[in-house]
Amino acid sequence: MKNFTIIYLLLLCSQVNAQLYYYNGNKKVTLYESKNSFITYEQLSHEVLSNFSKTEGSDLSEFTILDELKSSKSISIQKVTSGQTAPALLLEEAGNFKMYPTKSIRVKMKPGITKDDIMDLITVSRIEAYELRFGILEIKMKNIHTTINLANKIYESGLADFSTPDFHIPIIRNQQAVQDPLFPLQFQMNNTGQIIDGIVGVNDMDCNALEAWDLALGNNVVVAVIDDGLEAHEDLGNRLIGGFTPLNNGDGSPVNDLDNHGMSCAGIIGSSHNTLGVRGLAPNVDFLGVNIFASNTPTNGDVADGIRWAVDNGADVINNSWSFPFAPCDFTDPDIEDALQHAANNGVVVIFSSGNQGDCVEYPATNPNVIAVGAFNNRGFLYNYSATGPELDLTAPSGLRFGDVGIRTMDRMDSAGSTNENYRNDFDGTSAAAPAALVLSANPNLTPLEVRNILINTAIDMGAGGFDNNFGFGRVNAFAAVEQAINQTATLSGLSYLCNNQPRTVNLTNQLGANVTWSSSSSNVKIIASNNQSATVEPRFSTSSGNGFVRANLGNGIIRTTNFWVGPASYPSHTTGQVYVQGYYGQNSLTLASDGLYTFQATGGHGNSGYTWHLPSGFSFNGSSTGSVVQIWTSSNGGNYTLVVRPVNPCGSEGGTRTLSIYIPSFGGGIEPDPNCPNPPCQIPHSNNISSSEQEEIVYVNAQKRLVLIGYDENATVQVYTINGKQILNSKHSNNINLYGLNSGIYIIIVLEGQEIKRKRIILN
């Protein structure tokens, strides 16, 4: 006699007498065990499996989902020996959103933490395998019953940003069940009110594809389709450039019969413009195929790894036509959230369909880093399956398999798809991935947020005026979006100056279709003529002077401004126009030697295109007398002099001036000692003294610029020469030789003692 028992008691694997919980990020979430749904890693008999309404699994996934126990009455089954079966977990005790725990845990370690730090928390004998991939540590346990407690232990250790069981949560692919031959039936591209499947459409209820194709075709953009796989197709050419299957590190190809949803999405996005089949909205994009449905039972970790792989392998746009249909409206997953943040951080635009259950927008379309898209039919009516809510961004034309117009798109080739003709007429998917790709091909420098803003700013309003929960900001307008993306690159050719009685024109380039509004600084500039490409301006008054601007407003927040100077050049104040002399910044006066070559530099000023220099008597230029930097010789006698520099511009007259006072000391027969400097504190340190034994050494003289001779006869003569050989001092030996009047630079000191001559070079700071 076989044993009889209640199946959910036989399958029981929970922690009895303890409240279950897990951490969703840093949020502690209570869990409840399902009494009619289970996950098992065992090979259960057909007798057991027949007691469930649904069973799903594959050899690739290792586990099987047992859903909807037909009855809690007793049934006859074989004894289960391995005990690798666990109930689904619920967020509400009487809820129906089910999360199936697997043997795996997903951990994102905090900075500075290594996998060894995490592994130290785990008994080695309990681990079946572990792998670090995409920055996430995945730990596979031998026993399914240990994963939740261990995931909690790791998070509570403080070593992880998140530590979560790698749940399987059912995902639904969001479908309710030109010369290209089928293009006339692609109402989503060009709706002329044509009759399709017996239903008359509404003219122009489309995404304005024909107009958009005159501006962009998706060149140099890579779109990753995260779905059930992509493979070669006659209407894709060689534009499928790579793929990935997270479950087994595969190549992203479809693996199951009728896995054609990803191919159909790719057809809508980017099938070629040729003589075959259908036309995609962005026909020149390249594709990456990411197959998260290889096992039909993907885990959240598979989803997150698929997103990270797409980002790391060059995706510009990621299309996701799937969702978690039964999750609570506020549900999130820390692993998927982290992957979507990774996409945002790397400038990748992520698109999600809003969901097909007709309720709240479904996760992950609720993530703030993604663009959520709903669906309407060829008459502009929102489909009742299209999920709605405040997170909805846009809507796009779609179809319905039964009782309405279907979307024409690619199928898998030959008998691998749902038809034998390589194309299908019953698809109902939609996406904003293609218009996003067109926008990026028109302007590759846009950020994901800028792409989103362009798409919603150019959307055609539907439903209630402005944003509403049913249509979001309206239906996608590919043409206007591409046009605005190009306008984002618009430039206004700048003026550097504007002279009186000389009207000049500023030109706006890379501007398409905008009704441009022009404005200018009201105090000194007026616009005398304008159109959408240029404006002609002149000074408002004959005496106008100062900073001015001209501004072009292209709408949608796009404003371009050029700034310039009006009238003669001018220094606005003492501090903004500076003169540099020998490295001294902003000095009003300098003391120079009566012989030498000096460098002067003028900077600043308004509206200037150059400078003119005016020299006093006894000064001369070494080369050019114009420009910001000049070299000037001095050969003047002692006295006070004034150097003048003026900025100029092509308006013809010089503006304000800057002056520099220069003092040239008169040395006469020698330099008098400084009576205010007592001796010995003014003596230079011994290393700077000239002794009779020193020859040809460089001496750095301190701030007092005094030199002391040691060991020389008092009748010795001291001579000082410039580096150019001009003598500027000839004096009897003194213990207190004052060099203060000399400019900074290199000098030659010669000491004459009888017939003996001693030389020394010094540098005055």
Coordinates of N, CA and C in Angstrom, one line a residue, residues 483-644:
E483 N 14.4 65.8 -35.7 CA 14.6 67.2 -36.0 C 15.1 67.9 -34.8
Q484 N 14.5 67.7 -33.6 CA 15.0 68.4 -32.4 C 16.4 67.9 -32.0
A485 N 16.7 66.7 -32.2 CA 18.1 66.2 -31.9 C 19.1 66.9 -32.8
I486 N 18.8 67.1 -34.0 CA 19.7 67.8 -34.9 C 19.8 69.3 -34.5
N487 N 18.6 69.9 -34.1 CA 18.7 71.3 -33.6 C 19.5 71.4 -32.4
Q488 N 19.6 70.4 -31.6 CA 20.5 70.5 -30.4 C 21.9 70.8 -30.8
T489 N 22.3 70.5 -32.0 CA 23.7 70.7 -32.5 C 23.8 72.1 -33.1
A490 N 22.7 72.8 -33.2 CA 22.7 74.1 -33.8 C 23.7 75.1 -33.2
T491 N 24.4 75.8 -34.1 CA 25.4 76.8 -33.6 C 25.1 78.1 -34.2
L492 N 25.4 79.2 -33.4 CA 25.3 80.5 -33.9 C 26.6 81.1 -34.0
S493 N 27.0 81.4 -35.3 CA 28.3 82.0 -35.6 C 28.5 83.3 -34.8
G494 N 29.6 83.4 -34.1 CA 29.8 84.5 -33.2 C 30.5 85.7 -33.8
L495 N 30.1 86.9 -33.3 CA 30.9 88.1 -33.6 C 31.8 88.4 -32.5
S496 N 33.0 88.9 -32.8 CA 33.9 89.3 -31.7 C 33.8 90.8 -31.4
Y497 N 33.2 91.5 -32.4 CA 33.0 93.0 -32.2 C 31.9 93.4 -33.1
L498 N 31.3 94.6 -32.8 CA 30.3 95.2 -33.6 C 30.6 96.7 -33.6
C499 N 30.9 97.3 -34.8 CA 31.3 98.7 -34.9 C 30.1 99.5 -35.3
N500 N 30.2 100.8 -34.9 CA 29.1 101.7 -35.4 C 29.1 101.9 -36.9
N501 N 27.8 101.9 -37.4 CA 27.6 102.1 -38.8 C 28.1 100.9 -39.6
Q502 N 28.2 99.8 -39.0 CA 28.7 98.6 -39.7 C 27.8 97.4 -39.4
P503 N 26.6 97.3 -40.0 CA 25.7 96.1 -39.7 C 26.4 94.8 -40.0
R504 N 26.2 93.8 -39.2 CA 26.8 92.5 -39.4 C 25.7 91.4 -39.2
T505 N 26.0 90.2 -39.8 CA 25.0 89.1 -39.8 C 25.5 88.0 -38.9
V506 N 24.7 87.4 -38.1 CA 25.0 86.2 -37.4 C 24.2 85.1 -38.0
N507 N 24.8 83.9 -38.2 CA 24.2 82.8 -38.9 C 23.9 81.6 -38.0
L508 N 22.8 81.0 -38.2 CA 22.4 79.8 -37.4 C 22.5 78.6 -38.3
T509 N 23.4 77.7 -37.9 CA 23.6 76.5 -38.7 C 23.1 75.2 -38.0
N510 N 22.8 74.2 -38.7 CA 22.3 72.9 -38.2 C 20.9 73.1 -37.6
Q511 N 20.1 74.0 -38.2 CA 18.8 74.2 -37.7 C 17.8 73.7 -38.6
L512 N 16.8 72.9 -38.2 CA 15.8 72.3 -39.0 C 14.4 72.6 -38.5
G513 N 13.6 73.2 -39.3 CA 12.2 73.3 -39.1 C 11.7 74.2 -37.9
A514 N 12.6 74.8 -37.2 CA 12.2 75.5 -36.0 C 11.8 76.9 -36.5
N515 N 10.8 77.5 -35.8 CA 10.4 78.9 -36.0 C 11.2 79.7 -35.0
V516 N 12.3 80.3 -35.5 CA 13.3 80.9 -34.6 C 12.8 82.3 -34.2
T517 N 13.0 82.5 -32.9 CA 12.7 83.9 -32.3 C 14.1 84.5 -31.9
W518 N 14.3 85.7 -32.4 CA 15.6 86.4 -32.1 C 15.4 87.5 -31.1
S519 N 16.5 87.7 -30.3 CA 16.5 88.8 -29.3 C 17.9 89.3 -29.2
S520 N 18.1 90.5 -28.6 CA 19.5 91.0 -28.4 C 19.5 91.8 -27.1
S521 N 20.7 92.2 -26.7 CA 20.9 93.1 -25.6 C 20.2 94.4 -25.9
S522 N 19.3 94.8 -25.1 CA 18.4 96.0 -25.4 C 19.2 97.3 -25.3
S523 N 20.3 97.3 -24.5 CA 20.9 98.6 -24.3 C 21.8 99.1 -25.4
N524 N 22.3 98.2 -26.3 CA 23.3 98.7 -27.2 C 23.3 97.9 -28.6
V525 N 22.4 97.0 -28.8 CA 22.3 96.2 -30.0 C 20.8 96.1 -30.5
K526 N 20.6 96.3 -31.8 CA 19.2 96.1 -32.3 C 19.3 95.2 -33.5
I527 N 18.2 94.5 -33.7 CA 18.1 93.5 -34.8 C 17.3 94.3 -35.9
I528 N 17.9 94.4 -37.1 CA 17.3 95.1 -38.2 C 16.7 94.2 -39.3
A529 N 17.0 92.9 -39.2 CA 16.4 91.9 -40.1 C 16.7 90.5 -39.6
S530 N 15.8 89.6 -39.9 CA 16.0 88.2 -39.4 C 15.1 87.2 -40.1
N531 N 15.5 86.0 -40.1 CA 14.7 84.8 -40.6 C 15.1 83.6 -39.8
N532 N 14.8 82.4 -40.2 CA 15.0 81.3 -39.4 C 16.5 80.8 -39.5
Q533 N 17.3 81.4 -40.3 CA 18.7 81.0 -40.5 C 19.7 82.1 -40.0
S534 N 19.2 83.4 -40.0 CA 20.2 84.4 -39.7 C 19.5 85.7 -39.1
A535 N 20.3 86.6 -38.6 CA 19.8 87.9 -38.1 C 20.9 88.9 -38.4
T536 N 20.5 90.1 -38.9 CA 21.4 91.2 -39.1 C 21.2 92.2 -38.0
V537 N 22.4 92.7 -37.4 CA 22.3 93.5 -36.2 C 23.3 94.7 -36.4
E538 N 23.0 95.8 -35.6 CA 23.9 96.9 -35.6 C 23.8 97.6 -34.2
P539 N 24.8 98.4 -33.9 CA 24.7 99.1 -32.6 C 23.4 100.0 -32.5
R540 N 22.8 100.0 -31.3 CA 21.6 100.8 -31.2 C 21.8 102.3 -31.3
F541 N 22.9 102.7 -30.8 CA 23.3 104.2 -30.8 C 24.7 104.4 -31.3
S542 N 24.9 105.6 -31.8 CA 26.3 105.9 -32.4 C 27.3 105.8 -31.3
T543 N 26.9 106.0 -30.1 CA 27.9 106.0 -28.9 C 27.9 104.6 -28.2
S544 N 27.2 103.6 -28.7 CA 27.1 102.4 -28.0 C 28.4 101.8 -27.7
S545 N 28.6 101.3 -26.6 CA 29.9 100.6 -26.2 C 29.6 99.7 -25.0
G546 N 30.3 98.5 -25.0 CA 30.2 97.6 -24.0 C 29.8 96.2 -24.5
N547 N 29.5 95.3 -23.5 CA 29.2 93.9 -23.9 C 27.8 93.8 -24.5
G548 N 27.7 93.0 -25.6 CA 26.4 92.8 -26.2 C 26.2 91.4 -26.6
F549 N 24.9 91.0 -27.0 CA 24.7 89.6 -27.4 C 23.5 89.6 -28.4
V550 N 23.5 88.5 -29.1 CA 22.3 88.2 -30.0 C 21.9 86.7 -29.6
R551 N 20.6 86.5 -29.5 CA 20.2 85.2 -29.0 C 19.1 84.6 -30.0
A552 N 19.2 83.3 -30.3 CA 18.3 82.6 -31.1 C 17.6 81.6 -30.3
N553 N 16.2 81.7 -30.2 CA 15.4 80.7 -29.5 C 14.7 79.8 -30.5
L554 N 15.1 78.5 -30.5 CA 14.6 77.5 -31.5 C 13.4 76.8 -30.9
G555 N 13.0 77.1 -29.7 CA 11.9 76.4 -29.1 C 12.3 75.1 -28.4
N556 N 11.5 74.4 -27.7 CA 11.8 73.2 -27.0 C 13.0 73.3 -26.1
G557 N 13.2 74.6 -25.6 CA 14.3 74.8 -24.7 C 15.7 74.9 -25.3
I558 N 15.7 75.0 -26.7 CA 17.0 75.2 -27.4 C 17.3 76.6 -27.6
I559 N 18.3 77.2 -27.0 CA 18.6 78.6 -27.1 C 20.1 78.7 -27.4
R560 N 20.5 79.5 -28.4 CA 21.9 79.7 -28.8 C 22.2 81.2 -28.7
T561 N 23.3 81.5 -28.1 CA 23.7 82.9 -27.8 C 25.1 83.2 -28.3
T562 N 25.3 84.3 -28.9 CA 26.7 84.8 -29.2 C 26.9 86.1 -28.5
N563 N 28.0 86.2 -27.9 CA 28.4 87.4 -27.1 C 29.5 88.2 -27.8
F564 N 29.6 89.5 -27.8 CA 30.6 90.2 -28.5 C 30.7 91.6 -27.8
W565 N 31.7 92.4 -28.3 CA 31.9 93.7 -27.8 C 31.4 94.7 -28.8
V566 N 30.7 95.8 -28.3 CA 30.2 96.8 -29.2 C 31.0 98.1 -29.0
G567 N 31.5 98.6 -30.1 CA 32.3 99.9 -30.1 C 33.8 99.7 -29.9
P568 N 34.5 100.8 -29.6 CA 36.0 100.7 -29.4 C 36.4 99.8 -28.3
A569 N 37.6 99.3 -28.3 CA 38.1 98.5 -27.3 C 38.3 99.3 -26.0
S570 N 38.2 98.7 -24.9 CA 38.3 99.4 -23.6 C 38.7 98.5 -22.5
Y571 N 39.5 99.1 -21.6 CA 39.8 98.5 -20.3 C 38.7 98.9 -19.3
P572 N 37.9 98.0 -18.8 CA 36.8 98.4 -17.9 C 37.3 98.9 -16.5
S573 N 38.4 98.4 -16.0 CA 38.8 98.8 -14.7 C 40.3 98.5 -14.6
H574 N 40.8 99.0 -13.5 CA 42.3 98.8 -13.2 C 42.6 97.3 -13.1
T575 N 41.6 96.5 -12.5 CA 42.0 95.1 -12.1 C 41.8 94.2 -13.3
T576 N 41.0 94.5 -14.3 CA 40.7 93.6 -15.4 C 41.7 93.7 -16.5
G577 N 42.4 94.8 -16.6 CA 43.4 94.9 -17.7 C 44.7 95.1 -16.9
Q578 N 45.5 94.1 -17.0 CA 46.8 94.0 -16.2 C 48.0 94.1 -17.1
V579 N 49.1 94.6 -16.5 CA 50.3 94.6 -17.2 C 51.3 93.8 -16.4
Y580 N 52.0 92.9 -17.1 CA 53.0 92.0 -16.4 C 54.4 92.5 -16.9
V581 N 55.3 92.7 -15.9 CA 56.6 93.1 -16.3 C 57.6 92.2 -15.5
Q582 N 58.4 91.5 -16.3 CA 59.4 90.6 -15.7 C 58.8 89.7 -14.6
G583 N 57.6 89.3 -14.8 CA 57.0 88.4 -13.9 C 56.2 89.0 -12.8
Y584 N 56.3 90.3 -12.7 CA 55.6 91.0 -11.6 C 54.1 91.3 -12.0
Y585 N 53.1 90.8 -11.3 CA 51.7 90.9 -11.8 C 51.1 92.2 -11.3
G586 N 50.5 93.0 -12.2 CA 49.7 94.1 -11.8 C 50.4 95.2 -11.1
Q587 N 51.7 95.4 -11.3 CA 52.3 96.5 -10.6 C 52.0 97.8 -11.3
N588 N 51.9 98.9 -10.5 CA 51.7 100.2 -11.1 C 53.0 100.9 -11.4
S589 N 54.1 100.5 -10.7 CA 55.4 101.2 -10.9 C 56.5 100.2 -10.7
L590 N 57.6 100.4 -11.4 CA 58.7 99.5 -11.4 C 60.0 100.4 -11.3
T591 N 61.0 99.8 -10.8 CA 62.4 100.4 -10.8 C 63.2 99.6 -11.8
L592 N 63.8 100.2 -12.8 CA 64.6 99.5 -13.8 C 66.0 100.1 -13.8
A593 N 66.9 99.2 -14.3 CA 68.2 99.7 -14.5 C 68.2 100.6 -15.7
S594 N 69.2 101.4 -15.8 CA 69.3 102.4 -17.0 C 69.7 101.7 -18.3
D595 N 70.0 100.4 -18.2 CA 70.5 99.7 -19.4 C 70.0 98.3 -19.3
G596 N 69.2 97.8 -20.4 CA 68.8 96.4 -20.4 C 67.6 96.2 -21.3
L597 N 67.2 94.9 -21.5 CA 66.1 94.5 -22.3 C 65.0 94.0 -21.4
Y598 N 63.8 94.5 -21.5 CA 62.8 94.2 -20.6 C 61.5 93.7 -21.4
T599 N 60.8 92.8 -20.8 CA 59.6 92.3 -21.4 C 58.3 92.8 -20.7
F600 N 57.4 93.3 -21.5 CA 56.1 93.8 -21.0 C 55.0 93.0 -21.6
Q601 N 54.0 92.7 -20.8 CA 52.8 92.0 -21.3 C 51.6 92.6 -20.8
A602 N 50.7 92.9 -21.8 CA 49.3 93.4 -21.5 C 48.3 92.3 -21.7
T603 N 47.3 92.2 -20.8 CA 46.3 91.2 -20.9 C 45.0 91.9 -20.6
G604 N 43.9 91.2 -20.9 CA 42.5 91.7 -20.6 C 42.1 92.8 -21.5
G605 N 41.1 93.5 -21.1 CA 40.5 94.5 -22.0 C 39.2 93.9 -22.6
H606 N 38.4 94.8 -23.2 CA 37.1 94.4 -23.8 C 37.1 94.7 -25.2
G607 N 36.8 93.8 -26.1 CA 36.6 94.1 -27.5 C 37.9 94.3 -28.2
N608 N 39.0 94.0 -27.6 CA 40.3 94.3 -28.2 C 40.8 93.2 -29.1
S609 N 41.4 93.6 -30.2 CA 42.0 92.6 -31.1 C 43.6 92.7 -31.1
G610 N 44.1 93.7 -30.3 CA 45.5 93.9 -30.2 C 45.8 95.1 -29.2
Y611 N 47.0 95.5 -29.2 CA 47.4 96.6 -28.3 C 48.4 97.5 -29.0
T612 N 48.4 98.7 -28.7 CA 49.4 99.6 -29.1 C 50.2 100.2 -27.9
W613 N 51.5 100.3 -28.1 CA 52.4 100.7 -27.0 C 53.0 102.1 -27.3
H614 N 53.1 102.9 -26.3 CA 53.6 104.3 -26.5 C 54.7 104.5 -25.5
L615 N 56.0 104.7 -26.0 CA 57.2 104.7 -25.2 C 57.6 106.2 -24.9
P616 N 58.2 106.4 -23.8 CA 58.8 107.7 -23.5 C 60.2 107.8 -24.1
S617 N 60.7 109.0 -24.1 CA 62.0 109.2 -24.7 C 63.1 108.4 -24.0
G618 N 64.0 107.8 -24.8 CA 65.0 107.0 -24.2 C 64.7 105.5 -24.2
F619 N 63.5 105.1 -24.6 CA 63.1 103.7 -24.7 C 62.9 103.4 -26.2
S620 N 63.1 102.1 -26.6 CA 62.9 101.7 -27.9 C 62.5 100.2 -27.9
F621 N 61.7 99.8 -29.0 CA 61.2 98.5 -29.1 C 62.3 97.6 -29.7
N622 N 62.3 96.3 -29.2 CA 63.2 95.3 -29.8 C 62.2 94.4 -30.7
G623 N 62.0 94.9 -31.9 CA 61.1 94.1 -32.7 C 59.7 94.9 -32.8
S624 N 58.6 94.1 -32.8 CA 57.3 94.7 -33.0 C 56.9 95.7 -31.9
S625 N 56.1 96.7 -32.3 CA 55.6 97.7 -31.3 C 54.2 97.4 -31.0
T626 N 53.6 96.3 -31.5 CA 52.2 96.0 -31.2 C 52.1 94.5 -30.7
G627 N 50.9 94.2 -30.2 CA 50.8 92.8 -29.7 C 50.7 92.9 -28.2
S628 N 50.4 91.8 -27.5 CA 50.2 91.8 -26.1 C 51.6 91.7 -25.4
V629 N 52.6 91.2 -26.0 CA 53.9 91.1 -25.4 C 54.9 91.8 -26.3
V630 N 55.7 92.7 -25.7 CA 56.8 93.4 -26.5 C 58.0 93.4 -25.6
Q631 N 59.2 93.6 -26.3 CA 60.5 93.8 -25.6 C 60.9 95.2 -25.9
I632 N 61.4 95.8 -24.8 CA 61.8 97.2 -24.8 C 63.2 97.4 -24.3
W633 N 64.0 98.2 -25.0 CA 65.3 98.6 -24.5 C 65.2 99.9 -23.7
T634 N 66.0 99.9 -22.7 CA 66.1 101.2 -21.9 C 67.5 101.7 -22.1
S635 N 67.7 102.9 -22.4 CA 69.0 103.6 -22.4 C 68.9 105.0 -21.9
S636 N 68.0 105.1 -20.9 CA 67.7 106.4 -20.4 C 68.6 106.8 -19.2
N637 N 68.6 108.1 -19.0 CA 69.2 108.6 -17.8 C 68.3 108.5 -16.6
G638 N 68.8 108.7 -15.4 CA 67.9 108.5 -14.3 C 66.8 109.5 -14.3
G639 N 65.6 109.0 -13.7 CA 64.4 109.9 -13.7 C 63.2 109.0 -13.7
N640 N 62.0 109.7 -13.8 CA 60.7 109.0 -13.8 C 60.2 109.1 -15.2
Y641 N 59.6 107.9 -15.7 CA 59.1 107.8 -17.0 C 57.7 107.1 -16.9
T642 N 56.9 107.3 -18.0 CA 55.6 106.7 -18.1 C 55.4 105.9 -19.4
L643 N 55.1 104.6 -19.2 CA 54.8 103.7 -20.4 C 53.3 103.5 -20.5
V644 N 52.8 103.7 -21.7 CA 51.4 103.7 -22.0 C 51.0 102.5 -22.9

